[in-house]
């Protein structure tokens, strides 16, 4: 086209008219941009990701980059944002958080669970996930806290002071600043979802937002409507008891070991006895030979990564306060392709990928990993999140809890104990829900909370049940019950 234009030495009236029309159209489009965008529009454009190496063609826009959450310390969190596949202006905004603590929402959530792009064994290509959650919402992934993934701090002592409180405060600061950069989404219904240790992150961040409504300006008001957490750590006592009961009930441990644990371990205490510790070591030994996060799928055996890469450092002080002292608690989850995490790690350490994503701009002195093994202590972690859940329900937020029923890490048994402890009235008890002609799982409607099981899914539900997990999030966002019969 450029060559064709340059070959013309003069312009006809019709060409001039067309050029004038282009100029007028451009001026109109510029004036039509939201006036509230202001400075945010330029920052948005700087974060625009046009094409990742090996990425399939898509029609939706994506953005990635850093948002500073503490100027003094030089703390910045990395995000990756995908507009909805259709009509993003009409769709809600959903923030997804993975847990760990210390694990990446981009590594797990985006790349192996519910995002649009999955790295493949052939590292040159990304696969489009046809059950991506940005078919239901504008989808935002955050690497939090600092030290996770590409997120960084210029104050090295920050890593030793991490905990639930600082994670929530930094994530809240991120959201306030992100909405200033993307003001066109400020009025959208906003939801937070996550899994595992995000059973702490999601309610704690939701509580901060709820509390902020009493004091923030209209400009920084966040239109939070609800939260959804899966296979989530919510209460130390019930989560720990539930792990043991589930393991026995699913033929993972022997009758003898089960009786010994029940006789010697009291998970409501501050400390376990030596005899209990010995029995729990036998319990965790079983999960060295099968996948704790998905009982019935294979482990990765043909990995180029050392087997130690599957084991994380023990994090002192993190919830649950008793079982987290065992090395076996800190294994990393693996996906349905049990080596999927290997492909992700290779992909995000490519310099061309990092450049396209505006990542690692400070040249972090360690490779990108799913979980940061430099995080070895955790400053604060309440033994129970249930008081916050009650507060969020009272605050009028929609609360859904879901559980893949083949997860041994935070099993459905534990979550059922936890919800019973919450003490809510049951509106509609154990009811099957359907995905087309098949039972997808069961639901319990409590007064103020919906519980959903996902049949045959492990710890990372969207990995194991992608179609049903998209159905789940669509119904959550629409505040609709899952279908109670075949369709």
CSV table of C-alpha atoms in Angstrom, one decimal:
chain,number,residue,atom,x,y,z
A,1,UNK,CA,0.0,0.0,0.0
A,2,UNK,CA,2.8,2.5,0.9
A,3,UNK,CA,4.5,1.8,-2.4
A,4,UNK,CA,1.3,2.4,-4.3
A,5,UNK,CA,0.8,5.8,-2.7
A,6,UNK,CA,4.3,7.0,-3.2
A,7,UNK,CA,4.1,6.3,-6.9
A,8,UNK,CA,1.4,9.0,-7.3
A,9,UNK,CA,2.8,12.5,-7.9
A,10,UNK,CA,-0.5,14.2,-7.5
A,11,UNK,CA,-3.8,13.7,-5.6
A,12,UNK,CA,-7.2,13.8,-7.2
A,13,UNK,CA,-10.1,15.6,-5.4
A,14,UNK,CA,-11.6,12.2,-4.4
A,15,UNK,CA,-8.2,11.2,-2.8
A,16,UNK,CA,-8.0,14.5,-1.0
A,17,UNK,CA,-11.6,14.1,0.3
A,18,UNK,CA,-10.7,10.6,1.5
A,19,UNK,CA,-7.6,12.0,3.3
A,20,UNK,CA,-9.7,14.7,4.9
A,21,UNK,CA,-12.2,12.1,6.0
A,22,UNK,CA,-9.4,10.0,7.6
A,23,UNK,CA,-8.0,13.1,9.5
A,24,UNK,CA,-11.5,14.0,10.8
A,25,UNK,CA,-12.2,10.3,11.8
A,26,UNK,CA,-8.9,10.2,13.7
A,27,UNK,CA,-9.7,13.4,15.5
A,28,UNK,CA,-13.2,12.1,16.4
A,29,UNK,CA,-11.8,8.8,17.7
A,30,UNK,CA,-9.2,10.7,19.8
A,31,UNK,CA,-11.9,12.9,21.3
A,32,UNK,CA,-14.1,9.8,21.8
A,33,UNK,CA,-11.6,8.2,24.2
A,34,UNK,CA,-12.9,8.2,27.7
A,35,UNK,CA,-12.0,11.5,29.3
A,36,UNK,CA,-11.2,9.7,32.5
A,37,UNK,CA,-8.5,7.7,30.8
A,38,UNK,CA,-6.2,10.7,30.9
A,39,UNK,CA,-2.7,9.6,31.8
A,40,UNK,CA,-3.8,6.0,32.1
A,41,UNK,CA,-4.2,5.7,28.4
A,42,UNK,CA,-0.5,6.3,27.7
A,43,UNK,CA,0.5,3.8,30.4
A,44,UNK,CA,-2.0,1.3,29.0
A,45,UNK,CA,-0.5,1.5,25.5
A,46,UNK,CA,3.0,1.0,27.0
A,47,UNK,CA,1.8,-2.2,28.5
A,48,UNK,CA,0.1,-3.5,25.4
A,49,UNK,CA,1.3,-6.9,24.3
A,50,UNK,CA,0.9,-7.3,20.6
A,51,UNK,CA,2.4,-10.8,19.9
A,52,UNK,CA,4.1,-13.3,22.1
A,53,UNK,CA,6.6,-15.7,20.6
A,54,UNK,CA,4.7,-18.7,19.3
A,55,UNK,CA,1.3,-17.2,20.1
A,56,UNK,CA,-1.8,-18.1,18.1
A,57,UNK,CA,-3.7,-15.2,16.5
A,58,UNK,CA,-6.5,-13.8,18.8
A,59,UNK,CA,-8.9,-10.9,18.5
A,60,UNK,CA,-8.8,-9.8,22.1
A,61,UNK,CA,-6.3,-7.3,23.5
A,62,UNK,CA,-3.8,-8.2,26.2
A,63,UNK,CA,-1.5,-6.1,28.5
A,64,UNK,CA,1.3,-6.9,30.8
A,65,UNK,CA,3.7,-4.9,33.0
A,66,UNK,CA,4.5,-3.6,36.4
A,67,UNK,CA,2.5,-1.6,38.9
A,68,UNK,CA,4.5,0.0,41.7
A,69,UNK,CA,2.9,-0.7,45.2
A,70,UNK,CA,5.6,1.0,47.4
A,71,UNK,CA,7.7,3.8,46.0
A,72,UNK,CA,10.1,4.0,49.0
A,73,UNK,CA,11.0,0.3,48.9
A,74,UNK,CA,10.8,0.0,45.2
A,75,UNK,CA,8.2,-2.8,45.3
A,76,UNK,CA,6.4,-3.6,42.0
A,77,UNK,CA,4.0,-6.3,41.2
A,78,UNK,CA,3.8,-7.9,37.7
A,79,UNK,CA,0.4,-8.5,36.1
A,80,UNK,CA,-1.0,-10.0,32.9
A,81,UNK,CA,-4.4,-8.8,31.7
A,82,UNK,CA,-6.6,-10.2,28.9
A,83,UNK,CA,-9.7,-8.4,27.7
A,84,UNK,CA,-12.8,-10.7,27.3
A,85,UNK,CA,-12.9,-12.5,24.0
A,86,UNK,CA,-16.2,-10.7,23.1
A,87,UNK,CA,-17.7,-7.4,24.2
A,88,UNK,CA,-15.2,-6.6,27.0
A,89,UNK,CA,-17.0,-3.4,27.7
A,90,UNK,CA,-20.0,-5.4,28.9
A,91,UNK,CA,-18.2,-8.1,30.9
A,92,UNK,CA,-17.1,-8.1,34.5
A,93,UNK,CA,-13.5,-8.0,35.6
A,94,UNK,CA,-12.1,-11.1,37.4
A,95,UNK,CA,-8.8,-11.1,39.3
A,96,UNK,CA,-7.2,-14.6,39.7
A,97,UNK,CA,-4.7,-15.4,42.5
A,98,UNK,CA,-2.7,-18.5,43.1
A,99,UNK,CA,-1.4,-19.3,46.5
A,100,UNK,CA,1.7,-21.2,47.7
A,101,UNK,CA,2.3,-18.9,49.4
A,102,UNK,CA,5.0,-17.7,47.0
A,103,UNK,CA,3.6,-19.3,43.8
A,104,UNK,CA,2.8,-17.5,40.5
A,105,UNK,CA,-0.7,-16.9,39.2
A,106,UNK,CA,0.9,-16.5,35.8
A,107,UNK,CA,2.7,-19.8,36.0
A,108,UNK,CA,-0.2,-21.8,37.3
A,109,UNK,CA,-3.5,-19.9,36.7
A,110,UNK,CA,-2.7,-18.4,33.3
A,111,UNK,CA,-0.4,-21.0,31.8
A,112,UNK,CA,-1.8,-24.3,33.1
A,113,UNK,CA,-5.4,-23.7,34.3
A,114,UNK,CA,-7.7,-21.0,33.0
A,115,UNK,CA,-5.8,-18.5,30.9
A,116,UNK,CA,-5.8,-18.2,27.1
A,117,UNK,CA,-2.3,-19.4,26.4
A,118,UNK,CA,-0.6,-22.7,27.5
A,119,UNK,CA,3.1,-23.4,26.9
A,120,UNK,CA,3.8,-26.7,25.1
A,121,UNK,CA,6.5,-29.3,25.1
A,122,UNK,CA,7.6,-27.8,21.8
A,123,UNK,CA,8.7,-24.6,23.4
A,124,UNK,CA,8.3,-22.6,20.2
A,125,UNK,CA,4.5,-22.6,20.5
A,126,UNK,CA,1.6,-21.6,22.8
A,127,UNK,CA,-1.7,-23.4,22.6
A,128,UNK,CA,-4.9,-21.5,22.8
A,129,UNK,CA,-7.1,-22.8,25.7
A,130,UNK,CA,-10.6,-23.0,24.3
A,131,UNK,CA,-12.0,-23.0,27.8
A,132,UNK,CA,-10.2,-19.8,28.8
A,133,UNK,CA,-12.0,-17.8,31.5
A,134,UNK,CA,-11.8,-14.6,29.4
A,135,UNK,CA,-14.7,-16.0,27.6
A,136,UNK,CA,-16.7,-15.1,30.7
A,137,UNK,CA,-14.8,-12.0,32.0
A,138,UNK,CA,-12.0,-9.6,31.5
A,139,UNK,CA,-9.2,-11.6,33.2
A,140,UNK,CA,-6.4,-10.3,35.4
A,141,UNK,CA,-3.5,-12.3,36.8
A,142,UNK,CA,-1.2,-11.0,39.5
A,143,UNK,CA,2.1,-12.3,40.7
A,144,UNK,CA,2.0,-11.6,44.4
A,145,UNK,CA,3.6,-11.0,46.9
A,146,UNK,CA,6.9,-9.4,45.8
A,147,UNK,CA,9.5,-12.0,45.1
A,148,UNK,CA,7.0,-14.2,43.2
A,149,UNK,CA,7.6,-14.7,39.5
A,150,UNK,CA,8.6,-11.4,37.9
A,151,UNK,CA,7.4,-9.2,40.8
A,152,UNK,CA,10.3,-7.6,42.6
A,153,UNK,CA,11.5,-5.3,45.4
A,154,UNK,CA,14.6,-3.2,45.5
A,155,UNK,CA,14.7,-3.7,49.3
A,156,UNK,CA,16.0,-7.2,49.9
A,157,UNK,CA,14.8,-7.2,53.5
A,158,UNK,CA,11.2,-7.2,52.3
A,159,UNK,CA,11.4,-10.9,51.4
A,160,UNK,CA,12.1,-11.8,55.0
A,161,UNK,CA,9.1,-9.8,56.2
A,162,UNK,CA,6.4,-11.2,54.0
A,163,UNK,CA,3.1,-12.5,55.4
A,164,UNK,CA,-0.7,-12.4,54.9
A,165,UNK,CA,-1.0,-8.7,55.9
A,166,UNK,CA,1.6,-7.2,53.6
A,167,UNK,CA,0.4,-9.4,50.8
A,168,UNK,CA,-3.1,-8.1,51.1
A,169,UNK,CA,-2.0,-4.5,51.5
A,170,UNK,CA,0.3,-4.6,48.4
A,171,UNK,CA,-2.4,-6.4,46.4
A,172,UNK,CA,-4.9,-3.6,47.3
A,173,UNK,CA,-2.3,-0.9,46.4
A,174,UNK,CA,-1.9,-2.7,43.1
A,175,UNK,CA,-5.6,-2.7,42.3
A,176,UNK,CA,-6.0,1.0,43.2
A,177,UNK,CA,-3.1,1.9,40.8
A,178,UNK,CA,-4.2,-0.6,38.2
A,179,UNK,CA,-7.6,1.0,38.0
A,180,UNK,CA,-6.0,4.4,37.6
A,181,UNK,CA,-4.1,2.9,34.6
A,182,UNK,CA,-7.3,1.2,33.2
A,183,UNK,CA,-10.1,3.6,34.3
A,184,UNK,CA,-12.5,2.2,31.7
A,185,UNK,CA,-12.9,-0.9,33.8
A,186,UNK,CA,-13.4,0.9,37.1
A,187,UNK,CA,-17.2,0.8,36.8
A,188,UNK,CA,-17.3,-2.9,35.9
A,189,UNK,CA,-18.5,-5.5,38.4
A,190,UNK,CA,-15.3,-6.8,40.0
A,191,UNK,CA,-14.7,-10.3,41.4
A,192,UNK,CA,-11.7,-12.1,43.0
A,193,UNK,CA,-11.1,-15.8,42.6
A,194,UNK,CA,-8.2,-18.1,43.5
A,195,UNK,CA,-7.2,-21.5,44.9
A,196,UNK,CA,-5.2,-23.2,47.6
A,197,UNK,CA,-3.4,-20.6,49.9
A,198,UNK,CA,-5.5,-18.0,48.1
A,199,UNK,CA,-8.1,-19.2,50.6
A,200,UNK,CA,-6.2,-16.6,52.7
A,201,UNK,CA,-5.4,-14.1,50.0
A,202,UNK,CA,-8.8,-13.7,48.4
A,203,UNK,CA,-10.9,-13.1,51.6
A,204,UNK,CA,-8.2,-10.9,53.1
A,205,UNK,CA,-8.0,-8.7,50.0
A,206,UNK,CA,-11.8,-8.7,49.8
A,207,UNK,CA,-12.0,-7.5,53.4
A,208,UNK,CA,-9.5,-4.7,52.7
A,209,UNK,CA,-11.6,-3.5,49.7
A,210,UNK,CA,-14.9,-3.8,51.8
A,211,UNK,CA,-13.3,-1.7,54.6
A,212,UNK,CA,-12.0,0.9,52.1
A,213,UNK,CA,-15.5,1.7,50.9
A,214,UNK,CA,-16.0,3.7,54.1
A,215,UNK,CA,-13.1,6.1,53.5
A,216,UNK,CA,-11.9,6.1,49.9
A,217,UNK,CA,-12.7,8.8,47.3
A,218,UNK,CA,-15.1,8.0,44.4
A,219,UNK,CA,-12.1,7.8,42.1
A,220,UNK,CA,-10.6,4.9,44.0
A,221,UNK,CA,-13.8,3.0,44.8
A,222,UNK,CA,-13.5,-0.6,43.7
A,223,UNK,CA,-16.8,-2.2,42.6
A,224,UNK,CA,-16.3,-5.5,44.4
A,225,UNK,CA,-19.3,-7.8,44.1
A,226,UNK,CA,-18.0,-11.2,45.1
A,227,UNK,CA,-15.3,-13.9,45.6
A,228,UNK,CA,-14.8,-17.5,44.6
A,229,UNK,CA,-12.2,-19.8,46.1
A,230,UNK,CA,-11.3,-23.4,45.2
A,231,UNK,CA,-9.7,-26.2,47.2
A,232,UNK,CA,-8.8,-23.4,49.6
A,233,UNK,CA,-7.0,-23.3,52.9
A,234,UNK,CA,-9.5,-21.8,55.3
A,235,UNK,CA,-9.2,-23.3,58.8
A,236,UNK,CA,-6.1,-25.0,60.2
A,237,UNK,CA,-8.0,-27.5,62.4
A,238,UNK,CA,-10.5,-28.8,59.8
A,239,UNK,CA,-8.1,-28.6,56.9
A,240,UNK,CA,-5.5,-30.8,58.7
A,241,UNK,CA,-8.1,-33.3,60.1
A,242,UNK,CA,-9.7,-33.5,56.7
A,243,UNK,CA,-6.4,-34.4,54.9
A,244,UNK,CA,-5.9,-37.4,57.2
A,245,UNK,CA,-9.6,-38.6,57.0
A,246,UNK,CA,-9.6,-38.2,53.2
A,247,UNK,CA,-6.3,-40.1,52.8
A,248,UNK,CA,-7.8,-43.1,54.7
A,249,UNK,CA,-11.1,-42.9,53.0
A,250,UNK,CA,-9.4,-42.9,49.5
A,251,UNK,CA,-7.1,-45.9,50.3
A,252,UNK,CA,-4.0,-43.8,50.5
A,253,UNK,CA,-3.0,-44.8,54.0
A,254,UNK,CA,-3.5,-48.1,56.0
A,255,UNK,CA,-6.1,-48.6,58.7
A,256,UNK,CA,-3.2,-49.0,61.2
A,257,UNK,CA,-1.5,-45.7,60.3
A,258,UNK,CA,-4.9,-43.9,60.3
A,259,UNK,CA,-5.7,-45.2,63.8
A,260,UNK,CA,-2.2,-44.2,65.0
A,261,UNK,CA,-2.5,-40.6,63.7
A,262,UNK,CA,-6.0,-40.2,65.1
A,263,UNK,CA,-4.7,-41.5,68.5
A,264,UNK,CA,-1.6,-39.4,68.7
A,265,UNK,CA,-2.3,-36.2,66.8
A,266,UNK,CA,-4.5,-33.3,68.1
A,267,UNK,CA,-4.6,-30.6,65.4
A,268,UNK,CA,-6.2,-28.1,67.7
A,269,UNK,CA,-3.0,-27.9,69.8
A,270,UNK,CA,-0.1,-25.5,69.2
A,271,UNK,CA,2.4,-28.3,69.0
A,272,UNK,CA,2.4,-31.9,67.9
A,273,UNK,CA,4.0,-34.7,70.0
A,274,UNK,CA,7.1,-36.6,68.8
A,275,UNK,CA,5.0,-39.8,68.2
A,276,UNK,CA,2.5,-37.8,66.1
A,277,UNK,CA,5.3,-36.3,64.1
A,278,UNK,CA,6.6,-39.8,63.3
A,279,UNK,CA,3.2,-40.9,62.1
A,280,UNK,CA,2.8,-37.9,60.0
A,281,UNK,CA,6.2,-38.5,58.3
A,282,UNK,CA,4.8,-41.9,57.3
A,283,UNK,CA,1.7,-40.2,55.9
A,284,UNK,CA,3.6,-37.7,53.8
A,285,UNK,CA,5.9,-40.5,52.5
A,286,UNK,CA,3.0,-41.9,50.5
A,287,UNK,CA,2.8,-38.6,48.6
A,288,UNK,CA,6.3,-39.0,47.4
A,289,UNK,CA,5.1,-41.9,45.1
A,290,UNK,CA,1.7,-40.5,44.1
A,291,UNK,CA,0.5,-37.0,43.4
A,292,UNK,CA,-1.1,-35.4,46.5
A,293,UNK,CA,-2.8,-32.8,44.3
A,294,UNK,CA,-4.5,-35.3,42.0
A,295,UNK,CA,-4.7,-38.9,43.4
A,296,UNK,CA,-5.6,-40.6,40.1
A,297,UNK,CA,-3.3,-39.0,37.5
A,298,UNK,CA,0.3,-39.8,36.7
A,299,UNK,CA,3.4,-38.1,38.2
A,300,UNK,CA,6.0,-36.5,35.9
A,301,UNK,CA,8.7,-39.1,35.3
A,302,UNK,CA,10.3,-37.9,32.1
A,303,UNK,CA,11.3,-34.5,33.4
A,304,UNK,CA,14.4,-32.6,32.4
A,305,UNK,CA,14.1,-30.9,35.8
A,306,UNK,CA,15.5,-32.5,38.9
A,307,UNK,CA,13.1,-34.2,41.2
A,308,UNK,CA,14.0,-31.6,43.8
A,309,UNK,CA,12.4,-29.0,41.6
A,310,UNK,CA,9.1,-30.4,42.7
A,311,UNK,CA,9.9,-29.9,46.3
A,312,UNK,CA,9.7,-26.4,47.8
A,313,UNK,CA,11.6,-25.0,50.8
A,314,UNK,CA,9.7,-25.2,54.1
A,315,UNK,CA,8.2,-21.8,54.9
A,316,UNK,CA,8.3,-21.2,58.6
A,317,UNK,CA,5.2,-19.6,60.1
A,318,UNK,CA,2.8,-20.2,57.3
A,319,UNK,CA,-0.6,-21.7,57.7
A,320,UNK,CA,-1.5,-24.4,58.6
A,321,UNK,CA,0.8,-23.9,61.5
A,322,UNK,CA,1.3,-27.7,62.2
A,323,UNK,CA,1.4,-29.6,58.9
A,324,UNK,CA,3.3,-26.8,57.1
A,325,UNK,CA,6.4,-27.7,59.2
A,326,UNK,CA,6.7,-30.9,57.2
A,327,UNK,CA,8.7,-30.9,54.0
A,328,UNK,CA,6.0,-33.0,52.3
A,329,UNK,CA,3.5,-30.2,52.7
A,330,UNK,CA,5.5,-28.0,50.4
A,331,UNK,CA,5.5,-30.0,47.2
A,332,UNK,CA,4.5,-28.2,44.1
A,333,UNK,CA,1.3,-29.2,42.2
A,334,UNK,CA,1.6,-30.7,38.7
A,335,UNK,CA,-1.0,-30.5,35.9
A,336,UNK,CA,-3.0,-33.0,34.0
A,337,UNK,CA,0.1,-33.3,31.7
A,338,UNK,CA,2.2,-33.8,34.8
A,339,UNK,CA,5.2,-32.2,33.1
A,340,UNK,CA,3.3,-29.1,32.0
A,341,UNK,CA,5.1,-26.9,34.7
A,342,UNK,CA,8.4,-27.8,33.0
A,343,UNK,CA,7.3,-26.3,29.7
A,344,UNK,CA,6.0,-23.2,31.4
A,345,UNK,CA,9.3,-22.7,33.2
A,346,UNK,CA,11.3,-22.9,30.0
A,347,UNK,CA,9.0,-20.5,28.2
A,348,UNK,CA,9.0,-17.7,30.7
A,349,UNK,CA,12.8,-17.8,31.0
A,350,UNK,CA,13.2,-17.0,27.3
A,351,UNK,CA,14.5,-13.4,26.8
A,352,UNK,CA,12.3,-12.8,23.8
A,353,UNK,CA,9.2,-13.8,25.8
A,354,UNK,CA,10.2,-11.5,28.7
A,355,UNK,CA,10.8,-8.6,26.3
A,356,UNK,CA,7.4,-9.1,24.6
A,357,UNK,CA,5.7,-9.2,28.0
A,358,UNK,CA,7.6,-6.2,29.4
A,359,UNK,CA,8.8,-8.5,32.2
A,360,UNK,CA,12.1,-8.7,34.1
A,361,UNK,CA,13.0,-5.1,33.2
A,362,UNK,CA,15.3,-4.9,36.3
A,363,UNK,CA,17.1,-8.1,35.4
A,364,UNK,CA,16.2,-10.1,38.5
A,365,UNK,CA,19.3,-12.1,39.5
A,366,UNK,CA,17.5,-15.5,39.5
A,367,UNK,CA,15.4,-17.4,36.9
A,368,UNK,CA,11.6,-17.2,36.8
A,369,UNK,CA,10.1,-20.1,38.7
A,370,UNK,CA,6.6,-21.2,39.6
A,371,UNK,CA,7.3,-20.8,43.3
A,372,UNK,CA,10.0,-18.7,45.0
A,373,UNK,CA,12.2,-20.9,47.2
A,374,UNK,CA,13.8,-17.8,48.7
A,375,UNK,CA,10.7,-17.2,50.7
A,376,UNK,CA,11.5,-19.2,53.8
A,377,UNK,CA,9.5,-17.3,56.5
A,378,UNK,CA,6.1,-15.9,56.8
A,379,UNK,CA,5.3,-13.2,59.3
A,380,UNK,CA,1.6,-13.8,59.9
A,381,UNK,CA,-1.1,-16.2,59.0
A,382,UNK,CA,-4.3,-16.6,61.0
A,383,UNK,CA,-5.3,-20.1,62.0
A,384,UNK,CA,-8.8,-19.5,60.6
A,385,UNK,CA,-10.2,-17.3,57.9
A,386,UNK,CA,-13.8,-18.1,58.9
A,387,UNK,CA,-14.3,-14.8,60.8
A,388,UNK,CA,-13.5,-12.9,57.6
A,389,UNK,CA,-15.8,-15.1,55.5
A,390,UNK,CA,-18.7,-14.3,58.0
A,391,UNK,CA,-17.9,-10.6,57.6
A,392,UNK,CA,-17.9,-10.7,53.8
A,393,UNK,CA,-21.2,-12.5,53.8
A,394,UNK,CA,-22.6,-9.8,56.2
A,395,UNK,CA,-21.2,-7.2,53.8
A,396,UNK,CA,-23.4,-8.5,51.0
A,397,UNK,CA,-20.7,-10.1,48.9
A,398,UNK,CA,-21.4,-13.2,46.8
A,399,UNK,CA,-19.3,-16.0,48.2
A,400,UNK,CA,-18.8,-19.4,46.4
A,401,UNK,CA,-16.5,-22.1,47.5
A,402,UNK,CA,-15.7,-25.0,45.2
A,403,UNK,CA,-13.7,-28.2,45.6
A,404,UNK,CA,-12.2,-30.7,43.1
A,405,UNK,CA,-12.9,-34.1,44.8
A,406,UNK,CA,-9.7,-35.9,43.9
A,407,UNK,CA,-7.4,-33.4,45.6
A,408,UNK,CA,-5.5,-34.8,48.6
A,409,UNK,CA,-3.9,-31.5,49.6
A,410,UNK,CA,-6.9,-29.5,50.6
A,411,UNK,CA,-9.5,-32.2,50.1
A,412,UNK,CA,-13.3,-31.9,49.8
A,413,UNK,CA,-13.5,-33.7,53.2
A,414,UNK,CA,-11.6,-30.8,54.8
A,415,UNK,CA,-13.7,-28.1,53.1
A,416,UNK,CA,-17.0,-29.8,54.2
A,417,UNK,CA,-15.7,-29.9,57.8
A,418,UNK,CA,-14.8,-26.2,57.5
A,419,UNK,CA,-18.2,-25.1,56.1
A,420,UNK,CA,-20.0,-27.1,58.8
A,421,UNK,CA,-17.9,-25.1,61.3
A,422,UNK,CA,-19.0,-21.9,59.7
A,423,UNK,CA,-22.4,-22.7,61.1
A,424,UNK,CA,-24.6,-21.3,58.3
A,425,UNK,CA,-28.2,-22.5,57.7
A,426,UNK,CA,-28.6,-24.8,54.7
A,427,UNK,CA,-31.1,-23.5,52.2
A,428,UNK,CA,-30.8,-26.5,49.8
A,429,UNK,CA,-28.8,-29.5,50.7
A,430,UNK,CA,-26.6,-31.9,48.5
A,431,UNK,CA,-28.0,-31.5,45.0
A,432,UNK,CA,-26.3,-32.8,41.8
A,433,UNK,CA,-25.4,-30.3,39.1
A,434,UNK,CA,-25.0,-31.2,35.4
A,435,UNK,CA,-22.7,-30.5,32.6
A,436,UNK,CA,-24.8,-31.5,29.5
A,437,UNK,CA,-25.9,-35.1,30.2
A,438,UNK,CA,-23.3,-35.9,33.0
A,439,UNK,CA,-23.2,-35.0,36.7
A,440,UNK,CA,-20.6,-32.4,37.1
A,441,UNK,CA,-20.6,-32.5,40.9
A,442,UNK,CA,-22.8,-31.5,43.8
A,443,UNK,CA,-23.9,-28.3,45.4
A,444,UNK,CA,-25.0,-27.1,48.8
A,445,UNK,CA,-26.7,-23.7,49.1
A,446,UNK,CA,-26.1,-22.1,52.5
A,447,UNK,CA,-27.6,-18.9,53.7
A,448,UNK,CA,-25.0,-16.5,52.2
A,449,UNK,CA,-22.6,-19.0,50.6
A,450,UNK,CA,-22.7,-21.6,47.7
A,451,UNK,CA,-20.6,-24.7,47.9
A,452,UNK,CA,-19.8,-26.7,44.7
A,453,UNK,CA,-17.9,-30.0,44.2
A,454,UNK,CA,-16.3,-30.8,40.9
A,455,UNK,CA,-16.3,-34.5,40.2
A,456,UNK,CA,-13.0,-36.1,39.2
A,457,UNK,CA,-11.0,-32.8,39.5
A,458,UNK,CA,-7.7,-32.4,41.4
A,459,UNK,CA,-6.3,-29.4,43.3
A,460,UNK,CA,-6.2,-27.2,40.2
A,461,UNK,CA,-9.8,-27.7,39.1
A,462,UNK,CA,-9.6,-25.8,35.7
A,463,UNK,CA,-6.7,-28.0,34.7
A,464,UNK,CA,-8.6,-31.3,35.3
A,465,UNK,CA,-12.1,-30.1,34.4
A,466,UNK,CA,-11.7,-27.2,31.9
A,467,UNK,CA,-15.2,-27.2,30.4
A,468,UNK,CA,-17.0,-27.6,33.7
A,469,UNK,CA,-14.8,-25.0,35.4
A,470,UNK,CA,-15.8,-22.4,32.7
A,471,UNK,CA,-19.4,-23.4,33.3
A,472,UNK,CA,-18.8,-22.9,37.0
A,473,UNK,CA,-17.3,-19.4,36.7
A,474,UNK,CA,-20.0,-18.3,34.2
A,475,UNK,CA,-22.8,-19.2,36.7
A,476,UNK,CA,-20.9,-17.6,39.6
A,477,UNK,CA,-20.5,-14.3,37.7
A,478,UNK,CA,-24.2,-14.4,36.6
A,479,UNK,CA,-25.3,-15.3,40.1
A,480,UNK,CA,-27.2,-18.3,38.7
A,481,UNK,CA,-27.6,-21.8,40.1
A,482,UNK,CA,-25.8,-24.6,38.2
A,483,UNK,CA,-28.3,-26.8,36.3
A,484,UNK,CA,-29.9,-29.4,38.5
A,485,UNK,CA,-30.7,-31.7,35.6
A,486,UNK,CA,-29.4,-32.9,32.2
A,487,UNK,CA,-29.6,-30.5,29.3
